[in-house]
PDB file of C-alpha atoms and ligand atoms in Angstrom:
ATOM      1  CA  MET A   1      19.953  16.124   1.175  1.00  0.00           C
ATOM      2  CA  PHE A   2      17.087  14.811  -0.880  1.00  0.00           C
ATOM      3  CA  ARG A   3      14.325  17.338  -1.402  1.00  0.00           C
ATOM      4  CA  PRO A   4      10.805  16.530  -2.582  1.00  0.00           C
ATOM      5  CA  VAL A   5      10.061  17.698  -6.098  1.00  0.00           C
ATOM      6  CA  GLU A   6       7.163  19.996  -6.636  1.00  0.00           C
ATOM      7  CA  ARG A   7       6.190  19.448 -10.234  1.00  0.00           C
ATOM      8  CA  LYS A   8       5.619  16.575 -12.631  1.00  0.00           C
ATOM      9  CA  GLY A   9       7.430  15.969 -15.874  1.00  0.00           C
ATOM     10  CA  GLY A  10      10.930  16.011 -17.221  1.00  0.00           C
ATOM     11  CA  THR A  11      13.854  14.292 -15.645  1.00  0.00           C
ATOM     12  CA  CYS A  12      13.159  15.305 -12.099  1.00  0.00           C
ATOM     13  CA  ARG A  13      14.887  12.400 -10.397  1.00  0.00           C
ATOM     14  CA  PHE A  14      17.788  14.755  -9.727  1.00  0.00           C
ATOM     15  CA  PRO A  15      15.979  18.065  -9.825  1.00  0.00           C
ATOM     16  CA  PRO A  16      17.577  21.459 -10.382  1.00  0.00           C
ATOM     17  CA  LEU A  17      17.260  23.688  -7.362  1.00  0.00           C
ATOM     18  CA  SER A  18      14.508  25.800  -8.915  1.00  0.00           C
ATOM     19  CA  ARG A  19      12.222  22.758  -9.031  1.00  0.00           C
ATOM     20  CA  VAL A  20      12.944  21.623  -5.535  1.00  0.00           C
ATOM     21  CA  HIS A  21      10.266  21.899  -2.922  1.00  0.00           C
ATOM     22  CA  THR A  22      11.222  23.970   0.051  1.00  0.00           C
ATOM     23  CA  MET A  23       9.467  21.761   2.572  1.00  0.00           C
ATOM     24  CA  SER A  24      11.505  18.877   3.886  1.00  0.00           C
ATOM     25  CA  ILE A  25      10.314  15.302   3.960  1.00  0.00           C
ATOM     26  CA  ALA A  26      10.143  15.595   7.749  1.00  0.00           C
ATOM     27  CA  SER A  27       7.733  18.516   7.649  1.00  0.00           C
ATOM     28  CA  ARG A  28       5.634  16.907   4.922  1.00  0.00           C
ATOM     29  CA  LEU A  29       5.416  13.777   7.039  1.00  0.00           C
ATOM     30  CA  ARG A  30       4.377  15.804  10.038  1.00  0.00           C
ATOM     31  CA  GLU A  31       1.610  17.381   8.012  1.00  0.00           C
ATOM     32  CA  VAL A  32       0.319  14.031   6.747  1.00  0.00           C
ATOM     33  CA  ARG A  33       0.338  12.627  10.281  1.00  0.00           C
ATOM     34  CA  THR A  34      -1.616  15.643  11.514  1.00  0.00           C
ATOM     35  CA  ARG A  35      -4.215  15.189   8.778  1.00  0.00           C
ATOM     36  CA  ILE A  36      -4.510  11.486   9.616  1.00  0.00           C
ATOM     37  CA  ALA A  37      -5.077  12.338  13.286  1.00  0.00           C
ATOM     38  CA  GLN A  38      -7.710  14.900  12.362  1.00  0.00           C
ATOM     39  CA  ALA A  39      -9.531  12.451  10.095  1.00  0.00           C
ATOM     40  CA  GLU A  40      -9.467   9.857  12.884  1.00  0.00           C
ATOM     41  CA  ARG A  41     -10.964  12.322  15.312  1.00  0.00           C
ATOM     42  CA  ARG A  42     -13.560  13.609  12.869  1.00  0.00           C
ATOM     43  CA  SER A  43     -14.828  10.127  12.121  1.00  0.00           C
ATOM     44  CA  GLY A  44     -14.827   8.864  15.677  1.00  0.00           C
ATOM     45  CA  ARG A  45     -11.919   6.521  15.097  1.00  0.00           C
ATOM     46  CA  THR A  46      -9.496   5.680  17.893  1.00  0.00           C
ATOM     47  CA  ALA A  47      -6.387   7.863  17.828  1.00  0.00           C
ATOM     48  CA  GLY A  48      -3.559   5.897  16.246  1.00  0.00           C
ATOM     49  CA  SER A  49      -5.831   3.312  14.635  1.00  0.00           C
ATOM     50  CA  VAL A  50      -4.656   4.256  11.139  1.00  0.00           C
ATOM     51  CA  GLN A  51      -1.162   3.298  10.088  1.00  0.00           C
ATOM     52  CA  LEU A  52       0.785   5.406   7.636  1.00  0.00           C
ATOM     53  CA  LEU A  53       2.655   3.485   4.966  1.00  0.00           C
ATOM     54  CA  ALA A  54       5.186   5.716   3.192  1.00  0.00           C
ATOM     55  CA  VAL A  55       5.334   4.803  -0.490  1.00  0.00           C
ATOM     56  CA  SER A  56       8.932   5.436  -1.540  1.00  0.00           C
ATOM     57  CA  LYS A  57       8.741   4.015  -5.074  1.00  0.00           C
ATOM     58  CA  THR A  58      10.879   5.873  -7.651  1.00  0.00           C
ATOM     59  CA  PHE A  59      12.657   7.779  -4.871  1.00  0.00           C
ATOM     60  CA  PRO A  60      16.161   6.950  -3.680  1.00  0.00           C
ATOM     61  CA  ALA A  61      16.898   5.166  -0.420  1.00  0.00           C
ATOM     62  CA  ALA A  62      18.197   8.506   0.894  1.00  0.00           C
ATOM     63  CA  ALA A  63      14.651   9.874   0.696  1.00  0.00           C
ATOM     64  CA  ALA A  64      13.268   6.903   2.612  1.00  0.00           C
ATOM     65  CA  GLN A  65      16.072   7.367   5.137  1.00  0.00           C
ATOM     66  CA  GLN A  66      14.950  10.931   5.754  1.00  0.00           C
ATOM     67  CA  ALA A  67      11.458   9.700   6.453  1.00  0.00           C
ATOM     68  CA  TYR A  68      12.966   7.093   8.756  1.00  0.00           C
ATOM     69  CA  ASP A  69      14.915   9.787  10.591  1.00  0.00           C
ATOM     70  CA  ALA A  70      11.604  11.606  11.075  1.00  0.00           C
ATOM     71  CA  GLY A  71      10.186   8.537  12.806  1.00  0.00           C
ATOM     72  CA  GLN A  72       8.621   6.683   9.878  1.00  0.00           C
ATOM     73  CA  ARG A  73       9.078   2.912  10.033  1.00  0.00           C
ATOM     74  CA  LEU A  74       6.553   1.477   7.581  1.00  0.00           C
ATOM     75  CA  PHE A  75       7.439   1.650   3.879  1.00  0.00           C
ATOM     76  CA  GLY A  76       5.825   0.412   0.688  1.00  0.00           C
ATOM     77  CA  GLU A  77       7.251  -0.355  -2.713  1.00  0.00           C
ATOM     78  CA  ASN A  78       5.460  -1.490  -5.844  1.00  0.00           C
ATOM     79  CA  ARG A  79       8.218  -3.471  -7.399  1.00  0.00           C
ATOM     80  CA  LEU A  80      10.178  -6.127  -5.586  1.00  0.00           C
ATOM     81  CA  GLN A  81      13.394  -5.344  -7.428  1.00  0.00           C
ATOM     82  CA  GLU A  82      13.287  -1.743  -6.273  1.00  0.00           C
ATOM     83  CA  ALA A  83      12.456  -2.796  -2.720  1.00  0.00           C
ATOM     84  CA  LEU A  84      15.386  -5.218  -2.642  1.00  0.00           C
ATOM     85  CA  GLY A  85      17.708  -2.368  -3.565  1.00  0.00           C
ATOM     86  CA  LYS A  86      16.505  -0.109  -0.756  1.00  0.00           C
ATOM     87  CA  MET A  87      15.791  -2.498   2.089  1.00  0.00           C
ATOM     88  CA  PRO A  88      19.453  -3.169   2.984  1.00  0.00           C
ATOM     89  CA  GLN A  89      20.199   0.565   2.962  1.00  0.00           C
ATOM     90  CA  LEU A  90      17.788   1.367   5.762  1.00  0.00           C
ATOM     91  CA  PRO A  91      18.041   0.307   9.408  1.00  0.00           C
ATOM     92  CA  ALA A  92      16.775  -3.186  10.093  1.00  0.00           C
ATOM     93  CA  ASP A  93      13.703  -2.057  12.018  1.00  0.00           C
ATOM     94  CA  ALA A  94      12.180  -0.480   8.912  1.00  0.00           C
ATOM     95  CA  VAL A  95       9.206  -2.593   7.826  1.00  0.00           C
ATOM     96  CA  TRP A  96       8.569  -3.158   4.126  1.00  0.00           C
ATOM     97  CA  HIS A  97       5.363  -4.038   2.352  1.00  0.00           C
ATOM     98  CA  ILE A  98       5.062  -4.898  -1.329  1.00  0.00           C
ATOM     99  CA  ILE A  99       2.016  -3.022  -2.587  1.00  0.00           C
ATOM    100  CA  GLY A 100       2.176  -3.930  -6.273  1.00  0.00           C
ATOM    101  CA  PRO A 101       1.441  -7.303  -7.813  1.00  0.00           C
ATOM    102  CA  LEU A 102       4.110  -9.891  -7.125  1.00  0.00           C
ATOM    103  CA  GLN A 103       4.843 -12.410  -9.851  1.00  0.00           C
ATOM    104  CA  ARG A 104       4.754 -15.973  -8.650  1.00  0.00           C
ATOM    105  CA  ASN A 105       8.388 -16.524  -9.605  1.00  0.00           C
ATOM    106  CA  LYS A 106       9.445 -13.683  -7.283  1.00  0.00           C
ATOM    107  CA  VAL A 107       7.622 -14.842  -4.179  1.00  0.00           C
ATOM    108  CA  ARG A 108      10.581 -16.786  -2.775  1.00  0.00           C
ATOM    109  CA  LYS A 109      12.905 -13.823  -3.208  1.00  0.00           C
ATOM    110  CA  ALA A 110      10.452 -11.513  -1.454  1.00  0.00           C
ATOM    111  CA  LEU A 111      10.030 -13.827   1.511  1.00  0.00           C
ATOM    112  CA  GLU A 112      13.746 -14.490   1.851  1.00  0.00           C
ATOM    113  CA  ALA A 113      14.417 -10.736   1.830  1.00  0.00           C
ATOM    114  CA  GLY A 114      12.084 -10.259   4.791  1.00  0.00           C
ATOM    115  CA  VAL A 115       9.176  -8.462   3.133  1.00  0.00           C
ATOM    116  CA  LYS A 116       6.662  -8.210   5.947  1.00  0.00           C
ATOM    117  CA  LEU A 117       3.359  -8.084   4.100  1.00  0.00           C
ATOM    118  CA  ILE A 118       2.400  -8.795   0.504  1.00  0.00           C
ATOM    119  CA  GLU A 119      -0.465  -6.372  -0.028  1.00  0.00           C
ATOM    120  CA  ALA A 120      -1.657  -7.015  -3.515  1.00  0.00           C
ATOM    121  CA  VAL A 121      -2.405 -10.722  -3.831  1.00  0.00           C
ATOM    122  CA  GLU A 122      -4.666 -10.714  -6.827  1.00  0.00           C
ATOM    123  CA  SER A 123      -5.570 -14.299  -7.585  1.00  0.00           C
ATOM    124  CA  LEU A 124      -6.044 -17.696  -6.012  1.00  0.00           C
ATOM    125  CA  ARG A 125      -3.073 -18.981  -8.021  1.00  0.00           C
ATOM    126  CA  THR A 126      -0.752 -16.387  -6.504  1.00  0.00           C
ATOM    127  CA  ALA A 127      -2.112 -17.086  -3.034  1.00  0.00           C
ATOM    128  CA  GLU A 128      -1.464 -20.797  -3.559  1.00  0.00           C
ATOM    129  CA  ALA A 129       2.103 -20.110  -4.667  1.00  0.00           C
ATOM    130  CA  ILE A 130       2.771 -17.923  -1.613  1.00  0.00           C
ATOM    131  CA  SER A 131       1.374 -20.598   0.691  1.00  0.00           C
ATOM    132  CA  ARG A 132       3.405 -23.371  -0.927  1.00  0.00           C
ATOM    133  CA  ILE A 133       6.694 -21.429  -0.871  1.00  0.00           C
ATOM    134  CA  SER A 134       6.064 -20.241   2.696  1.00  0.00           C
ATOM    135  CA  GLY A 135       5.616 -23.880   3.665  1.00  0.00           C
ATOM    136  CA  GLU A 136       8.925 -24.770   2.037  1.00  0.00           C
ATOM    137  CA  LEU A 137      10.615 -21.952   3.951  1.00  0.00           C
ATOM    138  CA  GLY A 138       8.935 -23.038   7.183  1.00  0.00           C
ATOM    139  CA  LYS A 139       7.032 -19.803   7.668  1.00  0.00           C
ATOM    140  CA  GLU A 140       3.576 -18.342   7.522  1.00  0.00           C
ATOM    141  CA  THR A 141       3.153 -15.286   5.325  1.00  0.00           C
ATOM    142  CA  GLY A 142       0.855 -12.362   5.949  1.00  0.00           C
ATOM    143  CA  VAL A 143      -1.013 -11.095   2.928  1.00  0.00           C
ATOM    144  CA  LEU A 144      -3.745  -8.724   1.927  1.00  0.00           C
ATOM    145  CA  LEU A 145      -6.045  -9.606  -0.937  1.00  0.00           C
ATOM    146  CA  GLU A 146      -6.425  -6.911  -3.559  1.00  0.00           C
ATOM    147  CA  VAL A 147      -9.993  -6.278  -4.556  1.00  0.00           C
ATOM    148  CA  ASN A 148     -10.917  -4.701  -7.874  1.00  0.00           C
ATOM    149  CA  ILE A 149     -13.652  -2.887  -6.037  1.00  0.00           C
ATOM    150  CA  ASP A 150     -14.962  -0.902  -9.008  1.00  0.00           C
ATOM    151  CA  ASN A 151     -14.900  -3.924 -11.306  1.00  0.00           C
ATOM    152  CA  GLU A 152     -12.596  -2.144 -13.727  1.00  0.00           C
ATOM    153  CA  LEU A 153     -11.753  -4.167 -16.812  1.00  0.00           C
ATOM    154  CA  SER A 154      -8.140  -3.097 -16.841  1.00  0.00           C
ATOM    155  CA  LYS A 155      -7.410  -3.714 -13.217  1.00  0.00           C
ATOM    156  CA  HIS A 156      -5.818  -6.563 -11.298  1.00  0.00           C
ATOM    157  CA  GLY A 157      -7.360  -8.043  -8.223  1.00  0.00           C
ATOM    158  CA  PHE A 158     -10.275 -10.204  -7.185  1.00  0.00           C
ATOM    159  CA  SER A 159     -13.659  -8.939  -8.200  1.00  0.00           C
ATOM    160  CA  PRO A 160     -15.933  -8.991  -5.146  1.00  0.00           C
ATOM    161  CA  GLN A 161     -17.895 -11.890  -6.684  1.00  0.00           C
ATOM    162  CA  GLU A 162     -14.718 -13.856  -7.319  1.00  0.00           C
ATOM    163  CA  LEU A 163     -13.479 -13.273  -3.796  1.00  0.00           C
ATOM    164  CA  ARG A 164     -16.750 -14.531  -2.298  1.00  0.00           C
ATOM    165  CA  ALA A 165     -16.638 -17.598  -4.547  1.00  0.00           C
ATOM    166  CA  GLU A 166     -12.993 -18.420  -3.799  1.00  0.00           C
ATOM    167  CA  TRP A 167     -12.961 -17.457  -0.129  1.00  0.00           C
ATOM    168  CA  ALA A 168     -13.190 -21.003   1.210  1.00  0.00           C
ATOM    169  CA  GLN A 169     -10.236 -22.115  -0.925  1.00  0.00           C
ATOM    170  CA  LEU A 170      -8.202 -19.062   0.054  1.00  0.00           C
ATOM    171  CA  ALA A 171      -8.970 -19.480   3.732  1.00  0.00           C
ATOM    172  CA  ALA A 172      -7.890 -23.134   3.596  1.00  0.00           C
ATOM    173  CA  LEU A 173      -4.345 -22.379   2.400  1.00  0.00           C
ATOM    174  CA  PRO A 174      -2.134 -23.604   5.236  1.00  0.00           C
ATOM    175  CA  HIS A 175       0.826 -21.219   5.220  1.00  0.00           C
ATOM    176  CA  LEU A 176      -0.992 -18.016   4.439  1.00  0.00           C
ATOM    177  CA  GLU A 177      -2.415 -15.591   6.940  1.00  0.00           C
ATOM    178  CA  ILE A 178      -4.983 -13.348   5.308  1.00  0.00           C
ATOM    179  CA  ARG A 179      -4.722 -10.135   7.297  1.00  0.00           C
ATOM    180  CA  GLY A 180      -7.128  -8.001   5.319  1.00  0.00           C
ATOM    181  CA  LEU A 181      -8.112  -6.403   2.035  1.00  0.00           C
ATOM    182  CA  MET A 182      -6.658  -3.617  -0.086  1.00  0.00           C
ATOM    183  CA  CYS A 183      -7.994  -1.640  -3.004  1.00  0.00           C
ATOM    184  CA  ILE A 184      -7.152   1.093  -5.468  1.00  0.00           C
ATOM    185  CA  PRO A 185     -10.447   2.641  -6.559  1.00  0.00           C
ATOM    186  CA  ALA A 186     -10.947   3.892 -10.101  1.00  0.00           C
ATOM    187  CA  PRO A 187      -9.316   7.293 -10.621  1.00  0.00           C
ATOM    188  CA  THR A 188     -11.572  10.219  -9.740  1.00  0.00           C
ATOM    189  CA  GLU A 189     -11.422  13.985  -9.854  1.00  0.00           C
ATOM    190  CA  GLU A 190     -12.809  14.418  -6.379  1.00  0.00           C
ATOM    191  CA  PRO A 191     -11.754  12.350  -3.358  1.00  0.00           C
ATOM    192  CA  GLN A 192     -15.410  12.165  -2.309  1.00  0.00           C
ATOM    193  CA  GLN A 193     -16.148  10.124  -5.418  1.00  0.00           C
ATOM    194  CA  SER A 194     -14.076   7.261  -4.001  1.00  0.00           C
ATOM    195  CA  ARG A 195     -16.197   7.079  -0.864  1.00  0.00           C
ATOM    196  CA  PRO A 196     -18.591   4.374  -2.152  1.00  0.00           C
ATOM    197  CA  ALA A 197     -15.656   2.198  -3.206  1.00  0.00           C
ATOM    198  CA  PHE A 198     -14.028   2.497   0.217  1.00  0.00           C
ATOM    199  CA  ALA A 199     -17.326   1.738   1.921  1.00  0.00           C
ATOM    200  CA  SER A 200     -17.794  -1.333  -0.308  1.00  0.00           C
ATOM    201  CA  LEU A 201     -14.388  -2.682   0.658  1.00  0.00           C
ATOM    202  CA  ARG A 202     -15.238  -2.285   4.339  1.00  0.00           C
ATOM    203  CA  LEU A 203     -18.569  -4.065   3.879  1.00  0.00           C
ATOM    204  CA  LEU A 204     -16.913  -6.871   1.935  1.00  0.00           C
ATOM    205  CA  ALA A 205     -14.387  -7.354   4.743  1.00  0.00           C
ATOM    206  CA  GLU A 206     -17.223  -7.458   7.282  1.00  0.00           C
ATOM    207  CA  GLU A 207     -19.012 -10.085   5.240  1.00  0.00           C
ATOM    208  CA  LEU A 208     -15.900 -12.285   4.991  1.00  0.00           C
ATOM    209  CA  ARG A 209     -15.150 -11.805   8.682  1.00  0.00           C
ATOM    210  CA  VAL A 210     -18.519 -13.346   9.474  1.00  0.00           C
ATOM    211  CA  ARG A 211     -17.687 -16.332   7.288  1.00  0.00           C
ATOM    212  CA  GLY A 212     -14.390 -16.774   9.166  1.00  0.00           C
ATOM    213  CA  PRO A 213     -11.820 -17.839  10.107  1.00  0.00           C
ATOM    214  CA  TYR A 214      -9.931 -14.568   9.703  1.00  0.00           C
ATOM    215  CA  SER A 215     -10.591 -11.356  11.622  1.00  0.00           C
ATOM    216  CA  LEU A 216      -9.167  -9.254   8.733  1.00  0.00           C
ATOM    217  CA  PRO A 217      -7.869  -6.378  10.865  1.00  0.00           C
ATOM    218  CA  ILE A 218      -6.293  -4.467   7.956  1.00  0.00           C
ATOM    219  CA  LEU A 219      -8.103  -2.374   5.388  1.00  0.00           C
ATOM    220  CA  SER A 220      -5.412  -0.848   3.180  1.00  0.00           C
ATOM    221  CA  MET A 221      -7.072   1.987   1.294  1.00  0.00           C
ATOM    222  CA  GLY A 222      -6.466   5.647   0.614  1.00  0.00           C
ATOM    223  CA  MET A 223      -3.587   7.413  -1.145  1.00  0.00           C
ATOM    224  CA  SER A 224      -2.297  10.991  -1.259  1.00  0.00           C
ATOM    225  CA  HIS A 225      -5.418  12.504  -2.791  1.00  0.00           C
ATOM    226  CA  ASP A 226      -8.100  10.577  -0.917  1.00  0.00           C
ATOM    227  CA  PHE A 227      -6.683   9.179   2.331  1.00  0.00           C
ATOM    228  CA  GLU A 228      -8.917  11.264   4.570  1.00  0.00           C
ATOM    229  CA  VAL A 229     -12.082   9.971   2.908  1.00  0.00           C
ATOM    230  CA  ALA A 230     -10.665   6.440   3.194  1.00  0.00           C
ATOM    231  CA  ILE A 231     -10.106   6.936   6.935  1.00  0.00           C
ATOM    232  CA  GLU A 232     -13.675   8.146   7.332  1.00  0.00           C
ATOM    233  CA  GLU A 233     -14.773   4.908   5.649  1.00  0.00           C
ATOM    234  CA  GLY A 234     -12.725   2.646   7.903  1.00  0.00           C
ATOM    235  CA  SER A 235      -9.228   2.457   6.432  1.00  0.00           C
ATOM    236  CA  THR A 236      -6.627   1.155   8.872  1.00  0.00           C
ATOM    237  CA  GLU A 237      -3.659   1.737   6.579  1.00  0.00           C
ATOM    238  CA  VAL A 238      -3.188   4.610   4.149  1.00  0.00           C
ATOM    239  CA  ARG A 239      -0.522   4.337   1.460  1.00  0.00           C
ATOM    240  CA  VAL A 240       0.892   7.806   0.869  1.00  0.00           C
ATOM    241  CA  GLY A 241       3.663   8.580  -1.601  1.00  0.00           C
ATOM    242  CA  SER A 242       3.693  11.936  -3.357  1.00  0.00           C
ATOM    243  CA  LEU A 243       2.452  13.957  -0.384  1.00  0.00           C
ATOM    244  CA  ILE A 244       5.538  12.834   1.520  1.00  0.00           C
ATOM    245  CA  PHE A 245       8.231  12.513  -1.124  1.00  0.00           C
ATOM    246  CA  GLY A 246       7.009  14.828  -3.899  1.00  0.00           C
ATOM    247  CA  GLU A 247       5.671  14.200  -7.370  1.00  0.00           C
ATOM    248  CA  ARG A 248       7.029  11.191  -9.173  1.00  0.00           C
ATOM    249  CA  CYS A 249       8.688  11.741 -12.529  1.00  0.00           C
ATOM    250  CA  TYR A 250       6.777   8.995 -14.269  1.00  0.00           C
ATOM    251  CA  PRO A 251       3.310   7.672 -13.570  1.00  0.00           C
ATOM    252  CA  THR A 252       3.471   4.714 -11.247  1.00  0.00           C
ATOM    253  CA  THR A 253       0.104   4.784  -9.591  1.00  0.00           C
ATOM    254  CA  GLY A 254      -1.483   1.401  -9.451  1.00  0.00           C
ATOM    255  CA  HIS A 255       0.274  -1.348 -11.307  1.00  0.00           C
ATOM    256  CA  GLU A 256       3.195  -1.242 -13.589  1.00  0.00           C
TER     257      GLU A 256
HETATM  258  C1  LIG B 301       1.982   4.637  -5.884  1.00  0.00           C
HETATM  259  C2  LIG B 301       1.029   3.972  -5.009  1.00  0.00           C
HETATM  260  C3  LIG B 301       0.529   4.609  -3.870  1.00  0.00           C
HETATM  261  C4  LIG B 301       0.876   6.034  -3.471  1.00  0.00           C
HETATM  262  O1  LIG B 301       0.343   6.948  -4.362  1.00  0.00           O
HETATM  263  P1  LIG B 301       0.337   8.541  -4.042  1.00  0.00           P
HETATM  264  O2  LIG B 301      -0.783   9.036  -4.856  1.00  0.00           O
HETATM  265  O3  LIG B 301       1.654   9.040  -4.471  1.00  0.00           O
HETATM  266  O4  LIG B 301       0.129   8.694  -2.604  1.00  0.00           O
HETATM  267  C5  LIG B 301      -0.350   3.893  -3.070  1.00  0.00           C
HETATM  268  N1  LIG B 301      -0.711   2.634  -3.368  1.00  0.00           N
HETATM  269  C6  LIG B 301      -0.243   1.990  -4.452  1.00  0.00           C
HETATM  270  C7  LIG B 301      -0.668   0.595  -4.711  1.00  0.00           C
HETATM  271  C8  LIG B 301       0.626   2.639  -5.311  1.00  0.00           C
HETATM  272  O5  LIG B 301       1.063   2.002  -6.392  1.00  0.00           O
END
């Protein structure tokens, strides 16, 4: 049975027993779900309005399967190649989102494999490619647009200014359904420090909603260390990895 790993560092993909966390994935999941419910209640959100996406990157399919057995159905992977390896190993009703940037030359593969939502569309060019390939495959593809909400130099994603400027072109793409926005705020010590970034993403979505034609129901924001603050600021989908599966053995937060 796969056990979450407690500590960072070393080759902990196949951890020795001494480094293995005693809490199972099922109980960790239960705890995360409880905290989500509490954050919903605290912030006056409807119960069940926040979806939990389990980020299984770097962990084996067996770990994702344990989450599945504990009732989890929504999974996220950063890299398409890794997702393609795991998707066939889980039951068909597991839903997979790609949460890392998807190269244009991998879009067809992702769509053919049944990826449900591409969460980190980071440029008009990528959006155009997804629309064109979706058209060729006779489908409409759901996407989220990734916003570089803190205007970090090193980060992918639309700057808010860029997104406003390109919105009309994005909204006109025929085989794309823009379902919402996602962001990864700049790293912070304290979860509270991400609050302004989360609030900005919500306000940006409200502004674009008014411009139409999309209702943008999804705000994908919040990770293991700050998901409760994100929920308080309107997140509808939190992407949680290490709290469920344990620490990863190499840094894979954000984009790699
Ligand atoms: C890795 C990753 C997560 C999950 O991070 P944790 O801190 O382990 O919860 C969420 N979103 C994205 C885009 C990621 O790359």
